[in-house]
Short mmCIF file of N, CA and C in Angstrom, two decimals:
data_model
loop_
_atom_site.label_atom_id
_atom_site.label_comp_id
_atom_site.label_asym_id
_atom_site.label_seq_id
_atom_site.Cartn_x
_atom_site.Cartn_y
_atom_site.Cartn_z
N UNK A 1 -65.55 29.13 19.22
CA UNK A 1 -64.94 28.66 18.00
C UNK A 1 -63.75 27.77 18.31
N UNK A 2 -63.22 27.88 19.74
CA UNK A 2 -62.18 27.28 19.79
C UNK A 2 -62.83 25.61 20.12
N UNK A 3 -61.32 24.60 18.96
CA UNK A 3 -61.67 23.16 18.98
C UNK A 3 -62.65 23.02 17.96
N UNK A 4 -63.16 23.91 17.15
CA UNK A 4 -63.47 23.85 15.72
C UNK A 4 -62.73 24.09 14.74
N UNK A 5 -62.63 22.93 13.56
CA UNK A 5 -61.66 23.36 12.17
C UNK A 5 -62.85 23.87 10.99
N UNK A 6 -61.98 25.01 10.84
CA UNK A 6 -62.39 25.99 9.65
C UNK A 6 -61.70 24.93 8.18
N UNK A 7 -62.72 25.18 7.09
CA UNK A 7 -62.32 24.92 5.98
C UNK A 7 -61.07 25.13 5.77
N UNK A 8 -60.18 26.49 5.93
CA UNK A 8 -59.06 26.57 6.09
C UNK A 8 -57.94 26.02 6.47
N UNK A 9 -58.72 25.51 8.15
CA UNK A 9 -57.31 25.21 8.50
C UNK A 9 -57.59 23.04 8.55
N UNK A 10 -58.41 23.23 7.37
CA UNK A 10 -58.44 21.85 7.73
C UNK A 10 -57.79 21.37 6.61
N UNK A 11 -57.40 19.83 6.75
CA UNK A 11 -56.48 19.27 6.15
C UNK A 11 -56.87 18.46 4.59
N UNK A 12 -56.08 18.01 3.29
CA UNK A 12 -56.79 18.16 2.40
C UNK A 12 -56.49 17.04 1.63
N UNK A 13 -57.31 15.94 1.00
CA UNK A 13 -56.08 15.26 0.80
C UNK A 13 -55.92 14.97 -0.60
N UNK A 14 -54.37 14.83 -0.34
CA UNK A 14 -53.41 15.35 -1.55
C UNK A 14 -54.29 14.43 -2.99
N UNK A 15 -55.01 13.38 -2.74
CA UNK A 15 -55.13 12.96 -4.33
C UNK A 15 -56.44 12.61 -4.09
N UNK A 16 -57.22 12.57 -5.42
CA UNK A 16 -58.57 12.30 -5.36
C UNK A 16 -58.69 11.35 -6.06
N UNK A 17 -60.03 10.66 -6.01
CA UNK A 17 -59.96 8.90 -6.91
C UNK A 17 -60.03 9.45 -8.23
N UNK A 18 -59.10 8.75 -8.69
CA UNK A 18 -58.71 9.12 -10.36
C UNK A 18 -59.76 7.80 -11.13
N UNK A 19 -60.40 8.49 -12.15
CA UNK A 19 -61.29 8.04 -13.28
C UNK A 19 -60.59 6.65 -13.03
N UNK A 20 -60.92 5.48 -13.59
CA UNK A 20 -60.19 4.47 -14.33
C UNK A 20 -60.06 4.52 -15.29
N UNK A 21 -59.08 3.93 -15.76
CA UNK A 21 -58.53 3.97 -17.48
C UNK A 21 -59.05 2.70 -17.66
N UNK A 22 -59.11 2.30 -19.27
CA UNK A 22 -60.21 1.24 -19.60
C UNK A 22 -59.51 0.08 -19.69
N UNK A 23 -59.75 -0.94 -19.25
CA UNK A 23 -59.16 -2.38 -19.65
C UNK A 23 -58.63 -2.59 -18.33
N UNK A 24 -59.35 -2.00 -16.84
CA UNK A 24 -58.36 -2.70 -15.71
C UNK A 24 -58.95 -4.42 -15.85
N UNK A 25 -58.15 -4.95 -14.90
CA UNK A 25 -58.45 -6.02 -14.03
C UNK A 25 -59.72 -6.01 -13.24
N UNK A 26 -60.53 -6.91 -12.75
CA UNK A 26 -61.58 -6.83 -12.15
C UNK A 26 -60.68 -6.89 -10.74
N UNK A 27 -61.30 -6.13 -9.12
CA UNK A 27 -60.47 -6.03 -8.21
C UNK A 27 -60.20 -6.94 -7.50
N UNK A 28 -59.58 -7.48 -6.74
CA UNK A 28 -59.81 -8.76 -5.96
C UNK A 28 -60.78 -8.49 -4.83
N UNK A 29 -61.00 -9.61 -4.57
CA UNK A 29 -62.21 -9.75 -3.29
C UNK A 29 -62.13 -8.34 -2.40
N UNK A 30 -62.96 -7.86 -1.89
CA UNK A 30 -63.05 -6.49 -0.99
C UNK A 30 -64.56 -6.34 -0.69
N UNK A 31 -64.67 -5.83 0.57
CA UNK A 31 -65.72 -5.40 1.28
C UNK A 31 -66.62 -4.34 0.10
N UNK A 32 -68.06 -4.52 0.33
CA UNK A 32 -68.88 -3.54 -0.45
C UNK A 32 -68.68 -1.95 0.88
N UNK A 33 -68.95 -1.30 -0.12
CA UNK A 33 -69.08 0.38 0.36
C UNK A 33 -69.32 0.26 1.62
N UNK A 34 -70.59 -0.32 1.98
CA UNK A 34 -71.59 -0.16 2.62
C UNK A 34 -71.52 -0.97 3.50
N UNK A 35 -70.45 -1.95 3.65
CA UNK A 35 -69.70 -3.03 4.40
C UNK A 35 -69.20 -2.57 5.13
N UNK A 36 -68.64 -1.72 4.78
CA UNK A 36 -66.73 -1.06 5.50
C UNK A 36 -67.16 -0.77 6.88
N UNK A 37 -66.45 -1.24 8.01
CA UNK A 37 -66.70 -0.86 9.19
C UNK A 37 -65.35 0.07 9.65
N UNK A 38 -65.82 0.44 10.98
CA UNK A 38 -64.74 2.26 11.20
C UNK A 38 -63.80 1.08 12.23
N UNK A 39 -64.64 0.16 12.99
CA UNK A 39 -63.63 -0.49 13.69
C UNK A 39 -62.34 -1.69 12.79
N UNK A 40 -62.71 -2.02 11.68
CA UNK A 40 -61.98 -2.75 11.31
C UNK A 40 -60.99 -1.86 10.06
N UNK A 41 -61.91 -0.66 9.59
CA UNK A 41 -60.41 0.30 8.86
C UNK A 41 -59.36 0.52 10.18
N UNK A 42 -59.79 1.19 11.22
CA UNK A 42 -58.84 1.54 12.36
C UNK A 42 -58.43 0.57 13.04
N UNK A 43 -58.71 -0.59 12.85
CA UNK A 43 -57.88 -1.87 13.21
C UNK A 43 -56.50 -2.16 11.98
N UNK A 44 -56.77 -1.67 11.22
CA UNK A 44 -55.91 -1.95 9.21
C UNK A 44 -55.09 -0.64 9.79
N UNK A 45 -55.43 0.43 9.82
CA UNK A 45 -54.67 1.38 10.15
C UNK A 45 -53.99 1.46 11.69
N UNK A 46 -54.16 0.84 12.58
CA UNK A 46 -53.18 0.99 13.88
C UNK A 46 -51.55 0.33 13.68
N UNK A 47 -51.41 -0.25 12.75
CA UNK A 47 -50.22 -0.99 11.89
C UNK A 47 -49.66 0.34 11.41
N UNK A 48 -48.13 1.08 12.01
CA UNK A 48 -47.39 2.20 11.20
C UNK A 48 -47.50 2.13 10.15
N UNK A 49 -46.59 0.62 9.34
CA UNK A 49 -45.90 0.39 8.01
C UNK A 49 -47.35 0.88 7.58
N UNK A 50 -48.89 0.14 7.53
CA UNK A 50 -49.92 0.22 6.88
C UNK A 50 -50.28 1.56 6.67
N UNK A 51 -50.34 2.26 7.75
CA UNK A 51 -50.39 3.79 8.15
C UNK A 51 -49.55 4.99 6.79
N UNK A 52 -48.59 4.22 6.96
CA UNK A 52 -47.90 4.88 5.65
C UNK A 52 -47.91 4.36 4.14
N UNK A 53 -48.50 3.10 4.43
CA UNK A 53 -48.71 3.00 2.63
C UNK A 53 -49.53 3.67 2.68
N UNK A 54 -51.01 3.57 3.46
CA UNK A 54 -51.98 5.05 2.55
C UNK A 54 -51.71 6.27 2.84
N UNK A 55 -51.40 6.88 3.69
CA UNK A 55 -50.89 7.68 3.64
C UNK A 55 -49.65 8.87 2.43
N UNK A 56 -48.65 7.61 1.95
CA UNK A 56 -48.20 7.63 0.71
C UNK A 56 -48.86 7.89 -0.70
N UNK A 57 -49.63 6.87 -0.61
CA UNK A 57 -50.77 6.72 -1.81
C UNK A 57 -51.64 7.84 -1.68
N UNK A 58 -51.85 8.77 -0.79
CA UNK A 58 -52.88 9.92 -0.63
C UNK A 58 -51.95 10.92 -0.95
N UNK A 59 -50.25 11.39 -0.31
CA UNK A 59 -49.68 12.62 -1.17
C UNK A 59 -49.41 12.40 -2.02
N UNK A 60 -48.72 11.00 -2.13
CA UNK A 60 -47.65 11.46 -3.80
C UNK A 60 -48.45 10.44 -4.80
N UNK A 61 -49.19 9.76 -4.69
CA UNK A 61 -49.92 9.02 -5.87
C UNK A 61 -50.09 9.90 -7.06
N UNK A 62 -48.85 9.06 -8.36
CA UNK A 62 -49.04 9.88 -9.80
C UNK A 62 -50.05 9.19 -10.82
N UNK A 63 -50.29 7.85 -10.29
CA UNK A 63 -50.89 7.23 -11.19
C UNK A 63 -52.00 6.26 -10.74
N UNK A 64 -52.69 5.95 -11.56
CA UNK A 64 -54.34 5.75 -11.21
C UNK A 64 -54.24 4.33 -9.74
N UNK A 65 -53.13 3.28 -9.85
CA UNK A 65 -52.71 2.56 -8.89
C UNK A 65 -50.95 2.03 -9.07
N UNK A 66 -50.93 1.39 -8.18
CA UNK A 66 -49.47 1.61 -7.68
C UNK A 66 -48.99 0.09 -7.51
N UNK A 67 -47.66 -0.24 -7.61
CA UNK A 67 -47.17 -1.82 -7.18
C UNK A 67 -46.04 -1.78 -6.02
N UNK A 68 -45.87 -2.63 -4.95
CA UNK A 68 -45.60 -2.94 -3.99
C UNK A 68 -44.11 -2.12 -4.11
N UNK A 69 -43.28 -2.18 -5.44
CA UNK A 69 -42.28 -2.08 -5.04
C UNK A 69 -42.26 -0.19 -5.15
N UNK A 70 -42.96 0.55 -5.50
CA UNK A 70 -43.13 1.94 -5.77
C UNK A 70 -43.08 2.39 -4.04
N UNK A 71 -43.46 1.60 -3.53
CA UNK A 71 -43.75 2.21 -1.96
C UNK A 71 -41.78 2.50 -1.50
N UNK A 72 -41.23 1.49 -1.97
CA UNK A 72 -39.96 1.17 -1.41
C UNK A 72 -39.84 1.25 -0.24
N UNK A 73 -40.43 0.21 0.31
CA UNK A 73 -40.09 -0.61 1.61
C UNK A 73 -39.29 -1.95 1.44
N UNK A 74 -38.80 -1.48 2.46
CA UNK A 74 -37.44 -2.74 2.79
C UNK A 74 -37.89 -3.88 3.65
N UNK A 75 -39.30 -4.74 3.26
CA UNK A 75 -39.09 -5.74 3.80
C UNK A 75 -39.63 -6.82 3.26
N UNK A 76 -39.88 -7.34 3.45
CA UNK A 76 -39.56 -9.44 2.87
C UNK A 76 -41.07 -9.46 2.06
N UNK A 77 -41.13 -9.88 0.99
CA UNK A 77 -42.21 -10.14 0.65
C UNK A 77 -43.49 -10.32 0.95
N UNK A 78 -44.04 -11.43 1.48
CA UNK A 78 -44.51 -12.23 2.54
C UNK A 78 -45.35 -11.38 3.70
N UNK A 79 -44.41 -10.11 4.36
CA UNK A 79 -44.80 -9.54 5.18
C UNK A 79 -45.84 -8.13 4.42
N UNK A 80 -45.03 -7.49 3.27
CA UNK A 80 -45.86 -6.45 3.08
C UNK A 80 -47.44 -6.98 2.11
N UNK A 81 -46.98 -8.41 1.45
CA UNK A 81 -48.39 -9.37 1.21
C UNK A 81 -49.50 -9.14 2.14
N UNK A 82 -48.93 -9.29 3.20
CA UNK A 82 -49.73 -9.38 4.71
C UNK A 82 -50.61 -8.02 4.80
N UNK A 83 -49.39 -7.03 4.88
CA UNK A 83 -50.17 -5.69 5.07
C UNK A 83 -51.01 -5.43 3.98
N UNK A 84 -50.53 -5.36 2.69
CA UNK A 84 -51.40 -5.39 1.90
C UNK A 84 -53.11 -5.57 1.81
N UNK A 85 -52.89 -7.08 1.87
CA UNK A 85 -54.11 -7.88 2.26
C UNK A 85 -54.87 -7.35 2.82
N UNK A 86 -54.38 -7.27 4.38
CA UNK A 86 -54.98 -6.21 5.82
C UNK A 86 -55.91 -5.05 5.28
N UNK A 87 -55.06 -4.36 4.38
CA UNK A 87 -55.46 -2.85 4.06
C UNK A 87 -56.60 -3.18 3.00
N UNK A 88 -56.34 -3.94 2.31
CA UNK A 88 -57.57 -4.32 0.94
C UNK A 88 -59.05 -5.17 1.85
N UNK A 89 -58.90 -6.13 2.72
CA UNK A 89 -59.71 -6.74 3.44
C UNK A 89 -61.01 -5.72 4.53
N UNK A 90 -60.06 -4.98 4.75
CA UNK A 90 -60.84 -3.84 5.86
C UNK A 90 -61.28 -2.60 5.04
N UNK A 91 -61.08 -2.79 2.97
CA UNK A 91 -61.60 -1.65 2.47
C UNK A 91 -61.09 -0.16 2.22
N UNK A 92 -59.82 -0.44 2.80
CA UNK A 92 -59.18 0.83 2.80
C UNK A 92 -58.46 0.59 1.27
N UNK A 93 -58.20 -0.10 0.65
CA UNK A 93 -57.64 -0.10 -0.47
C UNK A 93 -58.14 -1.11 -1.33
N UNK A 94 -58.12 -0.46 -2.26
CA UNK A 94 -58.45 -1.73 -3.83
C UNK A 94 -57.38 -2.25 -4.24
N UNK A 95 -57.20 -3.54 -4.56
CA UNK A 95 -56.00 -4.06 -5.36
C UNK A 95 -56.65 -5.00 -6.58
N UNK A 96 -55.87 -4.82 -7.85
CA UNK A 96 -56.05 -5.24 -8.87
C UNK A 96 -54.97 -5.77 -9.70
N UNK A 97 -54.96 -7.53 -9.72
CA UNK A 97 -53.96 -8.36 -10.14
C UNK A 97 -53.54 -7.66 -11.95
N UNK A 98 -52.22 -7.27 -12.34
CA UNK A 98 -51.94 -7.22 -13.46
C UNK A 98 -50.50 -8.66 -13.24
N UNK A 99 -51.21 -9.34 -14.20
CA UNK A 99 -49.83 -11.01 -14.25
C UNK A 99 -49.74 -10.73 -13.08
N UNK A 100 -48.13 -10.75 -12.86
CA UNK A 100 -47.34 -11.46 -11.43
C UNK A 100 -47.73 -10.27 -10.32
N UNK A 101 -48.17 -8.85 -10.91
CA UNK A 101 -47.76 -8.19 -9.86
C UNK A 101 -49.36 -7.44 -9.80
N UNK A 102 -49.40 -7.32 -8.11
CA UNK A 102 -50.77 -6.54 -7.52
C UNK A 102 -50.54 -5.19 -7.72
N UNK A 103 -51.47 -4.15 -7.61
CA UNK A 103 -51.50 -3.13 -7.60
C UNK A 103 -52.74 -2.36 -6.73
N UNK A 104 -52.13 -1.10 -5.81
CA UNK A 104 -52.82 -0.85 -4.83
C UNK A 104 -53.25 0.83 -5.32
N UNK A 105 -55.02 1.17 -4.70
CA UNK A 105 -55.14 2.17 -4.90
C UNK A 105 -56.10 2.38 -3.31
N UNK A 106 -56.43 3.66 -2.67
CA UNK A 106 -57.03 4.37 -1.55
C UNK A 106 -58.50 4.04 -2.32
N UNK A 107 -59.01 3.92 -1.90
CA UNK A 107 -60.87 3.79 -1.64
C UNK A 107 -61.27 5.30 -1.02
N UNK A 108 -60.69 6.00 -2.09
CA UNK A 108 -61.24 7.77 -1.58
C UNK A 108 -62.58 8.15 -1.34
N UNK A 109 -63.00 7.42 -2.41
CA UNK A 109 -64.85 7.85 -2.58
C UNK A 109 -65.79 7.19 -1.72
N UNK A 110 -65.45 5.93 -1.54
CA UNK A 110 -65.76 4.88 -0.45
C UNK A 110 -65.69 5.62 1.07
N UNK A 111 -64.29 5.43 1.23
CA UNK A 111 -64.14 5.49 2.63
C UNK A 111 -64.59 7.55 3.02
N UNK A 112 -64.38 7.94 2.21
CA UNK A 112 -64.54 9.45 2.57
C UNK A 112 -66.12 9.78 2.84
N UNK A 113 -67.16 8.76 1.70
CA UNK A 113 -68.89 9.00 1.71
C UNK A 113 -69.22 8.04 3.30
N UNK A 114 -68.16 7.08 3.82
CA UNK A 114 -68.65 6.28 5.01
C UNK A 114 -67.83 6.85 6.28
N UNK A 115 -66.68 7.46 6.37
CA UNK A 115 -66.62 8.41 7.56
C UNK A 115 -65.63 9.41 6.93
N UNK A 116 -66.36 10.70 7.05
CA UNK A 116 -65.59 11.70 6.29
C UNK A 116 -64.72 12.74 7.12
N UNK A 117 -63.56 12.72 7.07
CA UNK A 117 -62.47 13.11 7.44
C UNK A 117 -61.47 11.93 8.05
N UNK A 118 -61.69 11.53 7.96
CA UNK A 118 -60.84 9.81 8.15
C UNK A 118 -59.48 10.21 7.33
N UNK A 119 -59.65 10.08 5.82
CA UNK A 119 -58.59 10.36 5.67
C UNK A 119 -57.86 11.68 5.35
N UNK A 120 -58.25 12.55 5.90
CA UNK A 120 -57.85 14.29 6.35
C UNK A 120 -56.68 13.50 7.50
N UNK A 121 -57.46 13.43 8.47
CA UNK A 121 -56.63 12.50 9.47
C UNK A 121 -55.03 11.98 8.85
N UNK A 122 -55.62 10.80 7.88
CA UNK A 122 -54.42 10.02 7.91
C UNK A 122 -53.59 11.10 6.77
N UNK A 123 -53.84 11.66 6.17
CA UNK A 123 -53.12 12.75 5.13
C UNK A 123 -52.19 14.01 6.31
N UNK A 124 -52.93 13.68 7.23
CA UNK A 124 -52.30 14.90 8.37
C UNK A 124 -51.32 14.24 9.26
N UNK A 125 -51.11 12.79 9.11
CA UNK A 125 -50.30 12.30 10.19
C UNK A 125 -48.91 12.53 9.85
N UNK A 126 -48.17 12.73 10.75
CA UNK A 126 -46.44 12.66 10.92
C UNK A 126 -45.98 11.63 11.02
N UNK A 127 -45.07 10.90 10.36
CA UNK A 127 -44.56 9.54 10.89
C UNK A 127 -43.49 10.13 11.88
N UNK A 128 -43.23 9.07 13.08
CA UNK A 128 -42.54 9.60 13.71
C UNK A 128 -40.85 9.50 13.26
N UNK A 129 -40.31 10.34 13.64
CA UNK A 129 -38.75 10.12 13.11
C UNK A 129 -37.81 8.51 12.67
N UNK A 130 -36.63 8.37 12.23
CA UNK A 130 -36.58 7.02 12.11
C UNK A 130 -37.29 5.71 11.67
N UNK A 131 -38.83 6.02 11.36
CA UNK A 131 -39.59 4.98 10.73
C UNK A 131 -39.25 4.70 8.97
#
């Protein structure tokens, strides 16, 4: 048994894909389901900052999606655009233009039916101190 996880002691993650509410935005460009490759999510995820937006979005997500500045990160526009992008391009996240501002949600159902415990994983990670 040892180096096997029990239902128990395995990890859970904190939010599940919430229904949509009616009248979103159609999403921007993103990989189909069935697209998503494990090398190019874990290429999106070897990036900390990226590491912790989903990560974020998997414990404390209150609402069906989220805008750049809810994460409260301290850096330049431009750059978390970047990550963004990264994370929506490789499928790990949906984003959906409302006016000026994007909004990001986890691809739970997606990424969990194409490698499942992936994000057990990232729901279980520690950031390291000081990040």
């Amino acid at each position: 048994m040892s180096g096997q996880r029990t239902e128990a002691t395995r990890p859970a993650v904190g939010v599940e894909e919430r229904p949509e509410p009616p009248g979103l935005p159609d999403p921007l460009p993103e990989p189909a389901a069935a697209d998503i490759r494990l090398e190019t999510v874990l290429g999106a995820l070897s990036d900390p900052l990226r590491l912790r937006i989903v990560r974020k979005l998997l414990l404390e997500s209150e609402e069906f999606d989220h805008t750049c500045g809810w994460f409260g990160l301290d850096r330049p526009k431009s750059s978390l655009t970047h990550h963004f992008r990264a994370l929506r391009e490789a499928g790990v996240t949906r984003q959906r233009q409302y006016g000026l501002e994007r909004r990001s949600q986890v691809r739970v159902a997606d990424l969990n039916a194409r490698f499942p415990g992936l994000l057990d994983l990232v729901a279980a990670w520690t950031p390291p101190d000081g990040d």
